[in-house]
Amino acid sequence: MTKIAIISQPEQGVLIDIGGCDTVNEATQHLSSTFQVANQFWEDQPVDLNLGNLRLSRDEFAQILAILAERGVTARQYFATEDATREALRSHNVEPASHKPGEPIPPPPQVTVSTADESSIPALPQTASDAPKTVSADAIAGNVPDASLADGTATAATAVVTEATKADTIVVPKSSAAPAVPYVLYVRQNLRSGQSVSHKGHLVIVGDVNPGAEVMAEGDITIWGTLRGMAHAGIAGNTNSEIRALKFDPIQLRIAHAIARSPDRPRANLHSSGPETARIVNGTIRISSTAVE
Amino acid sequence: MSGRVIVITSGKGGVGKTTASANIGTALAASGASVALVDMDIGLRNLDILMGLENRVVYNLVDVIEEKCKLRQALVKDKRLPNLNLLPAAQTRDKSAVNPEQMEKLCAELKQLFDYVILDSPAGIEGGFQSAIAGAEEAIVVTTPEMSAVRDADRVIGLLEAKKDAISQYRLVVNRIRPSMVATNDMMSVEDVLEILSVKLLGVVPEDEDIIVSTNKGEPIAGSENTRAGQAYRNIASRLRGDDVPFLDLSPVNDTWFNKIVKIFTPVRA
């Protein structure tokens, strides 16, 4: 499972969310591997970084700054819920973003439109418009709001205190979660051996995926190029995910929990002609030519 | 059961460590022993390609180390020999994903399950090499009859000697010998190499074009009967098992007119 979410915000750059990581070590590891991949993708890309409720010391934050600096990325804004982390940020002369605690990320402009007309939300195929909302709420907030506090189970005497702490620490209750952001990562480069891209939504690669490279997504994977490496769609278990590519020559295909491997001996008569789509049919992965709809 | 953990290393890259690992592993397994091949070259994995098992890799060494899966799940069974197993390296990680202590632990676990654990070390003498030799009890040093390869082998042998308490013995494989060039003094002979390195010789493998074919097909040459390199690797495996096998006669084939004609009519093996 991915612990780091990359969310492209239209006209707002990219939000990198490492709030899902349990430890700082894990966060730095995921962060540097993310940058290792898709390196051209990050150039000139405005980036926001959500630290979620990770607790960072001054030095640990310096580490994260160093990883960013290595790629020439300067985050415009940092979000953090943990007081210690905010303190660490300030010691580096970085002011944590002055967002309202209730909205960890300023919602992109489109969002208001998409709430009005839910059918326009590019939802993950799994369920209706409900699923992406929950996923994005978790991903963006990086922590699940403490339900007992939100439900007002605290006694009357402490109610005021609770109210105050709530304002400081609690992030979006799920019901009023920020509406789904378009959940597609667009990567425009060839992926070479050893590179891997993992994303919580749909994934679009414009370029080839070479042997030894891995692409993984919770939604669909679309490759405008040749797939020669490994592609895994529906990593969270969504069996309706699809993988499509202009040319299929993969080492392995995985959709949810199904795995298909290439034949041991190349078959000369099985030339792929034109774009094809892989999906699960009766529990196994089938590849068929992509029909234009 | 307690198996033998053998690391295959060289210092220099491109001398045939991975080829030797695949072939020695295959030859040992063909003789009935249970074998685990471990690709230690994290980030530049090749052993799975040589074995023709690339498309079956699901989990890898790093997943095992990080306890994302069980050891049994990560082992890939060979296509032909059921007692030959491959533990592939991770491709999307680097050498720092594994440290020597973790490898020691893993090797201890592996040798409970297999007669032979063959570790394919990466080139170099840095972290990846250190991890590869950490759990090993024996070493096979591969070199080619070139000054640079011999120099690097010497350096590696020095490092192995420094770990004398853990690594009980190390032996040499001289790879890619061309008998005809040795005869004309254009190539170092096995004796020259041994004189510099003064180690025990485990085997000599002649240069063989079939190696390239077998690499591309993903079928180790030790499995095919009538190749000289394949025979050499089978002999190496027998010597590892403790048999006394004479070294291959690598005297150059005489280029008489008769031999030339035979050569013309010998079909190229596919």
Coordinates of C-alpha atoms in Angstrom, one line a residue:
Chain A
M1 CA 0.0 0.0 0.0
T2 CA 1.1 3.5 -0.7
K3 CA 1.8 5.6 2.3
I4 CA 2.4 8.7 0.3
A5 CA -0.2 10.4 -1.9
I6 CA 0.5 12.7 -4.7
I7 CA -2.4 14.8 -5.7
S8 CA -2.3 17.0 -8.7
Q9 CA -4.3 20.1 -8.0
P10 CA -5.4 21.8 -11.2
E11 CA -3.8 25.2 -11.5
Q12 CA -2.4 24.9 -8.0
G13 CA 0.5 22.5 -8.5
V14 CA 1.0 19.3 -6.6
L15 CA 0.2 18.3 -3.1
I16 CA 2.5 15.7 -1.6
D17 CA 0.9 14.1 1.4
I18 CA 3.2 12.2 3.7
G19 CA 0.8 12.3 6.6
G20 CA -0.1 8.7 6.1
C21 CA 3.4 7.5 7.2
D22 CA 3.8 6.2 10.7
T23 CA 7.3 7.3 11.3
V24 CA 9.5 10.1 10.1
N25 CA 12.0 7.6 8.7
E26 CA 9.3 6.0 6.6
A27 CA 8.2 9.4 5.4
T28 CA 11.7 10.5 4.3
Q29 CA 12.2 7.1 2.6
H30 CA 8.9 7.4 0.7
L31 CA 9.6 11.0 -0.2
S32 CA 13.0 10.4 -1.6
S33 CA 11.9 7.4 -3.6
T34 CA 9.0 9.4 -5.0
F35 CA 11.4 12.1 -6.2
Q36 CA 13.8 9.5 -7.6
V37 CA 11.0 8.5 -10.0
A38 CA 9.5 10.9 -12.4
N39 CA 12.3 13.4 -11.8
Q40 CA 11.4 15.6 -14.7
F41 CA 7.8 15.7 -13.5
W42 CA 8.9 17.8 -10.5
E43 CA 10.7 20.5 -12.4
D44 CA 8.9 23.8 -12.3
Q45 CA 6.1 22.2 -10.4
P46 CA 4.6 24.2 -7.5
V47 CA 4.5 21.8 -4.6
D48 CA 2.6 21.8 -1.3
L49 CA 3.7 19.4 1.4
N50 CA 1.3 18.0 3.9
L51 CA 3.0 16.5 7.0
G52 CA -0.3 15.4 8.5
N53 CA 0.2 14.6 12.2
L54 CA 3.7 13.5 11.9
R55 CA 5.8 14.6 14.8
L56 CA 9.1 16.1 13.4
S57 CA 12.1 17.5 15.3
R58 CA 14.1 20.3 14.0
D59 CA 16.7 18.0 12.4
E60 CA 14.1 15.7 10.9
F61 CA 12.5 18.6 9.2
A62 CA 15.9 19.6 7.9
Q63 CA 16.2 16.2 6.4
I64 CA 13.0 16.7 4.5
L65 CA 14.1 20.1 3.3
A66 CA 17.3 18.5 2.1
I67 CA 15.4 15.9 0.1
L68 CA 13.3 18.6 -1.5
A69 CA 16.3 20.8 -2.2
E70 CA 18.1 17.9 -3.9
R71 CA 15.4 17.8 -6.6
G72 CA 15.3 21.6 -6.8
V73 CA 11.8 21.6 -5.3
T74 CA 10.8 24.3 -2.9
A75 CA 7.5 23.7 -1.3
R76 CA 5.3 26.8 -1.3
Q77 CA 3.3 25.7 1.7
Y78 CA 3.7 23.2 4.5
F79 CA 0.7 21.8 6.4
A80 CA 1.1 20.2 9.8
T81 CA -1.2 19.5 12.7
E82 CA 1.3 18.5 15.3
D83 CA 2.5 21.4 17.5
A84 CA 6.0 20.1 17.8
T85 CA 6.2 19.9 14.0
R86 CA 4.9 23.4 13.6
E87 CA 7.6 24.5 16.1
A88 CA 10.3 22.7 14.1
L89 CA 9.1 24.4 10.9
R90 CA 9.3 27.8 12.5
S91 CA 12.8 27.1 13.7
H92 CA 13.7 26.8 10.0
N93 CA 12.0 30.1 9.3
V94 CA 9.2 28.3 7.6
E95 CA 5.8 29.4 8.7
P96 CA 3.3 26.6 8.6
A97 CA 0.5 27.4 6.2
S98 CA -2.1 29.6 7.8
H99 CA -5.0 27.5 6.8
K100 CA -8.1 26.9 8.9
P101 CA -7.7 23.8 10.9
G102 CA -10.9 22.6 9.4
E103 CA -9.6 22.6 5.9
P104 CA -6.1 21.2 5.7
I105 CA -5.8 22.0 2.1
P106 CA -7.4 24.9 0.4
P107 CA -9.7 23.1 -2.0
P108 CA -9.0 23.7 -5.7
P109 CA -11.4 25.9 -7.6
Q110 CA -12.9 23.1 -9.6
V111 CA -14.1 21.5 -6.5
T112 CA -17.0 23.7 -5.9
V113 CA -18.2 23.0 -9.4
S114 CA -17.8 19.3 -8.9
T115 CA -19.9 19.2 -5.8
A116 CA -22.7 20.8 -7.5
D117 CA -22.6 18.3 -10.3
E118 CA -21.4 15.1 -8.7
S119 CA -21.5 13.1 -11.9
S120 CA -18.6 15.2 -13.3
I121 CA -16.3 14.0 -10.6
P122 CA -13.8 11.5 -12.1
A123 CA -14.7 8.9 -9.6
L124 CA -12.8 5.6 -9.1
P125 CA -14.9 3.0 -10.8
Q126 CA -15.4 1.0 -7.6
T127 CA -18.4 2.9 -6.3
A128 CA -20.2 6.0 -7.0
S129 CA -19.1 9.5 -6.0
D130 CA -18.8 8.3 -2.4
A131 CA -15.6 6.4 -2.5
P132 CA -13.2 9.1 -3.8
K133 CA -14.5 11.4 -1.1
T134 CA -13.6 9.1 1.7
V135 CA -10.2 8.3 0.3
S136 CA -9.3 11.8 -0.3
A137 CA -10.4 12.9 3.1
D138 CA -8.1 10.3 4.7
A139 CA -5.3 11.1 2.3
I140 CA -5.5 14.8 2.6
A141 CA -6.1 15.0 6.3
G142 CA -3.6 12.3 7.1
N143 CA -5.5 11.5 10.2
V144 CA -9.0 10.4 11.0
P145 CA -10.8 12.8 13.1
D146 CA -11.4 11.8 16.7
A147 CA -15.0 10.7 16.5
S148 CA -15.7 10.9 20.2
L149 CA -14.7 14.5 20.4
A150 CA -16.6 15.4 17.3
D151 CA -19.7 13.6 18.6
G152 CA -19.7 15.7 21.7
T153 CA -19.4 12.9 24.1
A154 CA -17.2 15.0 26.4
T155 CA -18.8 16.2 29.6
A156 CA -20.2 19.6 29.9
A157 CA -17.5 20.8 32.3
T158 CA -14.8 20.2 29.7
A159 CA -16.8 21.2 26.8
V160 CA -15.2 24.5 26.4
V161 CA -11.7 23.1 26.6
T162 CA -12.7 20.4 24.1
E163 CA -14.0 23.0 21.9
A164 CA -10.7 24.9 21.9
T165 CA -8.5 21.9 21.4
K166 CA -10.9 20.7 18.7
A167 CA -10.2 23.9 16.8
D168 CA -6.5 23.2 17.0
T169 CA -6.2 19.6 16.3
I170 CA -9.2 18.2 14.6
V171 CA -9.2 18.0 10.9
V172 CA -12.3 17.7 8.8
P173 CA -15.0 15.3 9.9
K174 CA -15.6 12.9 7.1
S175 CA -19.1 14.1 6.4
S176 CA -17.9 17.6 5.5
A177 CA -14.8 16.4 3.8
A178 CA -13.3 18.4 1.1
P179 CA -14.9 17.1 -2.1
A180 CA -12.9 14.9 -4.4
V181 CA -10.0 16.4 -6.2
P182 CA -9.4 15.0 -9.7
Y183 CA -7.6 12.0 -8.8
V184 CA -5.3 11.4 -11.7
L185 CA -1.5 11.6 -11.8
Y186 CA -0.1 12.4 -15.2
V187 CA 3.5 11.4 -15.8
R188 CA 5.1 12.5 -19.0
Q189 CA 8.3 10.5 -19.4
N190 CA 9.7 7.1 -20.1
L191 CA 10.0 4.9 -17.0
R192 CA 13.2 3.0 -16.9
S193 CA 14.4 0.0 -15.0
G194 CA 14.3 0.6 -11.3
Q195 CA 11.8 3.5 -11.4
S196 CA 8.4 3.1 -9.9
V197 CA 5.4 5.2 -9.7
S198 CA 2.7 4.6 -7.3
H199 CA -0.5 6.6 -7.0
K200 CA -3.7 6.6 -5.0
G201 CA -5.9 7.4 -8.0
H202 CA -5.8 6.8 -11.7
L203 CA -2.4 6.9 -13.4
V204 CA -1.6 8.2 -16.9
I205 CA 1.8 7.6 -18.3
V206 CA 2.8 9.3 -21.5
G207 CA 5.8 7.3 -22.5
D208 CA 7.1 3.7 -22.3
V209 CA 7.3 1.6 -19.2
N210 CA 10.5 -0.4 -19.6
P211 CA 11.3 -3.8 -18.1
G212 CA 12.3 -3.4 -14.4
A213 CA 10.0 -0.4 -14.0
E214 CA 6.8 -0.6 -12.0
V215 CA 3.6 1.4 -12.2
M216 CA 1.0 1.0 -9.5
A217 CA -2.3 2.7 -8.9
E218 CA -5.4 2.2 -6.9
G219 CA -7.5 3.0 -10.0
D220 CA -6.8 2.5 -13.7
I221 CA -3.5 2.7 -15.4
T222 CA -3.3 4.1 -18.9
I223 CA -0.1 4.0 -20.8
W224 CA 0.4 6.0 -24.0
G225 CA 3.3 4.0 -25.1
T226 CA 4.6 0.4 -24.7
L227 CA 4.2 -1.5 -21.5
R228 CA 7.2 -3.8 -21.0
G229 CA 7.6 -3.7 -17.3
M230 CA 5.1 -4.4 -14.5
A231 CA 1.8 -2.7 -14.1
H232 CA -0.4 -3.2 -11.1
A233 CA -3.9 -1.6 -11.2
G234 CA -6.3 -1.6 -8.3
I235 CA -3.6 -2.0 -5.6
A236 CA -6.2 -1.4 -2.9
G237 CA -8.2 -4.4 -4.2
N238 CA -10.5 -2.8 -6.8
T239 CA -11.1 -5.6 -9.3
N240 CA -12.8 -3.3 -11.7
S241 CA -9.5 -1.5 -12.4
E242 CA -8.1 -1.7 -15.9
I243 CA -4.7 -1.4 -17.5
R244 CA -4.5 -0.1 -21.0
A245 CA -1.6 0.6 -23.2
L246 CA -0.8 1.2 -26.9
K247 CA 1.3 -1.9 -27.0
F248 CA 1.4 -4.7 -24.5
D249 CA 4.6 -6.6 -23.9
P250 CA 4.6 -6.8 -20.1
I251 CA 6.6 -9.0 -17.8
Q252 CA 3.7 -9.2 -15.4
L253 CA 0.3 -7.7 -15.1
R254 CA -1.5 -7.4 -11.8
I255 CA -5.0 -6.2 -11.2
A256 CA -6.1 -6.2 -7.5
H257 CA -5.0 -9.7 -6.4
A258 CA -4.8 -11.4 -9.7
I259 CA -1.4 -11.9 -11.4
A260 CA -0.7 -12.7 -15.0
R261 CA 2.7 -13.4 -16.3
S262 CA 4.1 -13.3 -19.8
P263 CA 4.6 -16.6 -21.6
D264 CA 8.0 -18.2 -21.1
R265 CA 8.6 -18.5 -24.8
P266 CA 7.6 -15.6 -27.0
R267 CA 4.9 -16.6 -29.4
A268 CA 5.4 -15.2 -32.8
N269 CA 1.8 -15.3 -33.8
L270 CA 0.6 -13.3 -30.8
H271 CA 1.5 -9.9 -32.0
S272 CA -0.4 -7.1 -30.3
S273 CA -1.9 -4.8 -32.9
G274 CA -3.2 -1.5 -31.6
P275 CA -4.1 -0.5 -28.2
E276 CA -5.3 -3.2 -25.7
T277 CA -6.9 -3.3 -22.4
A278 CA -6.4 -5.7 -19.6
R279 CA -9.2 -6.4 -17.1
I280 CA -10.4 -9.1 -14.8
V281 CA -12.8 -11.5 -16.5
N282 CA -14.1 -14.4 -14.4
G283 CA -11.3 -14.0 -11.9
T284 CA -8.4 -14.0 -14.3
I285 CA -6.7 -11.2 -16.3
R286 CA -7.7 -11.0 -19.9
I287 CA -6.3 -8.7 -22.5
S288 CA -8.5 -7.6 -25.4
S289 CA -8.1 -4.9 -28.0
T290 CA -9.5 -1.6 -26.8
A291 CA -12.8 -0.8 -28.4
V292 CA -13.4 2.8 -29.2
E293 CA -16.5 3.8 -27.4
Chain B
M1 CA 19.5 -29.9 8.1
S2 CA 22.2 -27.4 7.8
G3 CA 23.3 -26.4 4.3
R4 CA 26.4 -24.6 3.0
V5 CA 26.2 -20.9 2.3
I6 CA 28.5 -19.9 -0.6
V7 CA 29.0 -16.4 -1.9
I8 CA 30.1 -15.9 -5.5
T9 CA 32.1 -12.7 -5.8
S10 CA 34.7 -11.0 -7.9
G11 CA 35.3 -7.3 -7.2
K12 CA 35.3 -6.4 -10.8
G13 CA 32.0 -6.3 -12.8
G14 CA 31.3 -8.3 -15.9
V15 CA 33.5 -11.3 -15.2
G16 CA 30.7 -13.7 -14.9
K17 CA 29.5 -13.8 -11.3
T18 CA 25.8 -14.0 -12.2
T19 CA 26.5 -16.5 -15.0
A20 CA 28.5 -18.6 -12.6
S21 CA 25.8 -18.4 -9.9
A22 CA 23.1 -19.5 -12.2
N23 CA 25.1 -22.4 -13.6
I24 CA 26.6 -23.7 -10.4
G25 CA 23.1 -23.5 -8.8
T26 CA 21.6 -25.4 -11.8
A27 CA 24.3 -28.0 -11.8
L28 CA 24.1 -28.6 -8.0
A29 CA 20.3 -28.9 -8.3
A30 CA 20.6 -31.2 -11.2
S31 CA 22.6 -33.6 -9.1
G32 CA 19.8 -33.8 -6.6
A33 CA 20.7 -31.2 -4.0
S34 CA 18.2 -28.6 -2.9
V35 CA 19.5 -25.2 -3.8
A36 CA 18.6 -21.5 -3.1
L37 CA 20.0 -18.9 -5.4
V38 CA 20.0 -15.4 -3.8
D39 CA 20.4 -12.4 -6.0
M40 CA 22.2 -9.8 -3.9
D41 CA 22.5 -7.2 -6.6
I42 CA 19.7 -5.0 -5.4
G43 CA 18.8 -2.4 -7.9
L44 CA 20.5 -4.1 -10.8
R45 CA 19.0 -7.6 -10.7
N46 CA 19.9 -10.0 -13.4
L47 CA 19.9 -13.5 -12.0
D48 CA 16.1 -13.8 -12.6
I49 CA 16.7 -13.0 -16.3
L50 CA 19.5 -15.6 -16.7
M51 CA 17.3 -18.2 -15.1
G52 CA 14.3 -17.2 -17.3
L53 CA 12.2 -16.6 -14.2
E54 CA 11.7 -12.8 -14.5
N55 CA 8.0 -13.1 -15.2
R56 CA 7.4 -15.1 -12.0
V57 CA 8.9 -12.7 -9.6
V58 CA 6.3 -11.4 -7.1
Y59 CA 8.1 -10.7 -3.9
N60 CA 11.8 -10.2 -3.4
L61 CA 14.7 -10.2 -1.0
V62 CA 13.9 -6.7 0.4
D63 CA 10.3 -7.7 1.0
V64 CA 11.5 -10.7 3.0
I65 CA 14.0 -8.5 5.0
E66 CA 11.4 -5.9 5.7
E67 CA 8.9 -8.7 6.6
K68 CA 6.4 -7.7 4.0
C69 CA 6.1 -11.4 3.0
K70 CA 7.2 -14.8 4.2
L71 CA 10.4 -16.3 2.9
R72 CA 8.5 -19.1 1.2
Q73 CA 6.3 -16.6 -0.7
A74 CA 9.4 -14.9 -2.2
L75 CA 11.2 -18.0 -3.4
V76 CA 10.6 -18.6 -7.1
K77 CA 10.8 -22.3 -8.2
D78 CA 12.8 -23.0 -11.3
K79 CA 11.0 -24.0 -14.5
R80 CA 12.9 -27.3 -14.9
L81 CA 14.4 -28.3 -11.6
P82 CA 11.8 -28.3 -8.7
N83 CA 14.6 -28.3 -6.0
L84 CA 16.1 -25.1 -7.4
N85 CA 14.8 -21.9 -5.9
L86 CA 15.5 -18.3 -6.6
L87 CA 15.3 -15.4 -4.2
P88 CA 15.3 -12.4 -6.5
A89 CA 16.6 -9.0 -5.7
A90 CA 14.5 -5.8 -5.6
Q91 CA 14.8 -3.7 -8.7
T92 CA 13.3 -0.5 -7.4
R93 CA 15.5 -0.2 -4.3
D94 CA 19.2 0.1 -3.7
K95 CA 21.9 -1.6 -1.8
S96 CA 21.2 0.3 1.4
A97 CA 17.9 -1.5 1.8
V98 CA 19.8 -4.5 3.3
N99 CA 22.4 -4.5 5.9
P100 CA 24.9 -7.3 6.9
E101 CA 23.1 -8.2 10.2
Q102 CA 19.8 -8.8 8.3
M103 CA 21.6 -11.0 5.7
E104 CA 23.3 -13.1 8.5
K105 CA 19.8 -13.7 9.9
L106 CA 18.4 -14.6 6.5
C107 CA 21.2 -16.9 5.6
A108 CA 20.8 -18.7 8.9
E109 CA 17.2 -19.2 8.0
L110 CA 17.9 -20.3 4.4
K111 CA 20.5 -22.9 5.3
Q112 CA 17.9 -24.7 7.5
L113 CA 15.8 -25.2 4.3
F114 CA 18.4 -25.9 1.6
D115 CA 21.6 -28.0 1.1
Y116 CA 23.2 -25.1 -0.8
V117 CA 22.6 -21.4 -0.5
I118 CA 24.4 -19.6 -3.4
L119 CA 24.7 -15.8 -2.9
D120 CA 25.3 -13.8 -6.1
S121 CA 27.3 -10.8 -4.9
P122 CA 27.2 -7.4 -6.6
A123 CA 30.4 -6.0 -8.1
G124 CA 32.4 -3.7 -5.9
I125 CA 33.6 -3.9 -2.4
E126 CA 31.1 -1.5 -0.8
G127 CA 27.9 -2.1 1.1
G128 CA 26.3 -4.6 -1.2
F129 CA 29.4 -6.8 -1.2
Q130 CA 29.6 -6.5 2.6
S131 CA 26.0 -7.6 2.9
A132 CA 26.6 -10.5 0.5
I133 CA 29.6 -11.9 2.4
A134 CA 28.0 -11.3 5.8
G135 CA 26.2 -14.6 6.0
A136 CA 28.5 -16.7 3.9
E137 CA 30.7 -19.6 5.1
E138 CA 32.5 -20.2 1.8
A139 CA 33.4 -18.1 -1.1
I140 CA 34.0 -18.6 -4.8
V141 CA 36.0 -15.8 -6.4
V142 CA 35.4 -15.5 -10.1
T143 CA 38.1 -13.8 -12.3
T144 CA 39.0 -13.6 -16.0
P145 CA 42.5 -13.9 -17.2
E146 CA 43.0 -10.1 -17.4
M147 CA 45.2 -8.0 -15.3
S148 CA 42.4 -5.8 -14.0
A149 CA 40.1 -8.6 -13.0
V150 CA 43.0 -10.4 -11.3
R151 CA 43.9 -7.3 -9.4
D152 CA 40.3 -6.9 -8.2
A153 CA 40.1 -10.5 -7.3
D154 CA 43.2 -10.1 -5.2
R155 CA 41.7 -7.2 -3.4
V156 CA 38.5 -9.3 -2.7
I157 CA 40.5 -12.2 -1.5
G158 CA 42.2 -9.9 1.0
L159 CA 38.8 -8.8 2.3
L160 CA 37.7 -12.4 2.6
E161 CA 40.8 -13.3 4.4
A162 CA 40.1 -10.6 6.9
K163 CA 36.8 -12.5 7.7
K164 CA 38.7 -15.7 8.2
D165 CA 36.7 -16.8 11.3
A166 CA 33.4 -16.7 9.3
I167 CA 34.5 -17.7 5.8
S168 CA 36.2 -21.1 6.1
Q169 CA 37.4 -21.4 2.5
Y170 CA 37.6 -19.5 -0.7
R171 CA 38.3 -20.9 -4.1
L172 CA 38.9 -19.5 -7.5
V173 CA 37.1 -19.9 -10.8
V174 CA 38.9 -18.7 -13.9
N175 CA 36.3 -17.7 -16.4
R176 CA 36.5 -17.0 -20.1
I177 CA 39.8 -18.7 -20.9
R178 CA 40.6 -18.9 -24.6
P179 CA 43.1 -21.8 -25.0
S180 CA 44.2 -20.7 -28.4
M181 CA 45.2 -17.3 -27.1
V182 CA 46.9 -18.8 -24.1
A183 CA 48.9 -21.0 -26.4
T184 CA 50.2 -18.0 -28.3
N185 CA 51.0 -16.1 -25.1
D186 CA 48.3 -13.4 -25.8
M187 CA 46.4 -14.3 -22.7
M188 CA 47.3 -15.1 -19.1
S189 CA 47.2 -18.8 -18.4
V190 CA 45.5 -20.3 -15.4
E191 CA 48.9 -20.9 -14.0
D192 CA 49.8 -17.2 -14.3
V193 CA 46.6 -16.3 -12.5
L194 CA 47.2 -18.8 -9.7
E195 CA 50.8 -17.6 -9.3
I196 CA 49.6 -14.1 -8.5
L197 CA 46.6 -15.0 -6.4
S198 CA 47.9 -18.2 -4.8
V199 CA 44.5 -19.7 -3.9
K200 CA 43.0 -23.1 -4.5
L201 CA 41.5 -23.5 -7.9
L202 CA 37.9 -24.7 -8.1
G203 CA 37.5 -24.6 -11.9
V204 CA 38.3 -23.3 -15.3
V205 CA 35.6 -22.2 -17.7
P206 CA 36.4 -21.7 -21.4
E207 CA 35.0 -18.9 -23.4
D208 CA 31.9 -20.2 -25.1
E209 CA 29.5 -18.4 -27.4
D210 CA 26.8 -20.7 -26.2
I211 CA 26.8 -18.7 -22.9
I212 CA 25.4 -15.7 -24.8
V213 CA 22.7 -17.9 -26.3
S214 CA 21.8 -19.4 -23.0
T215 CA 21.7 -16.0 -21.2
N216 CA 19.3 -14.7 -23.8
K217 CA 17.1 -17.8 -23.6
G218 CA 17.1 -17.8 -19.8
E219 CA 18.4 -21.3 -19.6
P220 CA 21.7 -21.8 -17.8
I221 CA 24.2 -23.6 -20.0
A222 CA 24.9 -26.2 -17.3
G223 CA 21.7 -27.8 -18.3
S224 CA 22.7 -28.5 -21.8
E225 CA 24.9 -31.5 -22.4
N226 CA 27.3 -30.9 -25.2
T227 CA 28.9 -27.5 -24.4
R228 CA 32.3 -27.1 -22.9
A229 CA 31.3 -24.3 -20.6
G230 CA 28.4 -26.3 -19.4
Q231 CA 30.6 -29.3 -18.7
A232 CA 33.0 -27.0 -16.8
Y233 CA 30.2 -25.7 -14.6
R234 CA 29.0 -29.2 -13.9
N235 CA 32.6 -30.1 -12.9
I236 CA 32.7 -27.2 -10.6
A237 CA 29.5 -28.3 -8.9
S238 CA 30.9 -31.8 -8.5
R239 CA 34.1 -30.4 -6.9
L240 CA 31.9 -28.3 -4.5
R241 CA 30.2 -31.5 -3.5
G242 CA 33.6 -32.9 -2.6
D243 CA 34.2 -35.2 -5.7
D244 CA 37.7 -35.3 -7.2
V245 CA 37.1 -34.3 -10.9
P246 CA 40.0 -33.7 -13.2
F247 CA 40.1 -30.3 -14.9
L248 CA 38.9 -30.0 -18.4
D249 CA 41.5 -30.5 -21.1
L250 CA 41.7 -27.0 -22.6
S251 CA 44.4 -27.5 -25.0
P252 CA 43.6 -25.6 -28.1
V253 CA 41.8 -27.3 -30.9
N254 CA 44.2 -27.8 -33.8
D255 CA 43.2 -25.8 -36.8
T256 CA 44.1 -28.4 -39.3
W257 CA 42.4 -28.4 -42.7
F258 CA 40.3 -31.3 -41.5
N259 CA 39.1 -29.4 -38.4
K260 CA 38.3 -26.3 -40.4
I261 CA 36.0 -28.4 -42.6
V262 CA 34.4 -30.0 -39.7
K263 CA 33.8 -26.5 -38.2
I264 CA 32.1 -25.3 -41.4
F265 CA 29.7 -28.2 -41.3
T266 CA 29.0 -28.1 -37.6
P267 CA 25.5 -26.6 -37.2
V268 CA 25.3 -23.6 -34.9
R269 CA 23.4 -24.6 -31.8
A270 CA 20.2 -22.7 -31.4

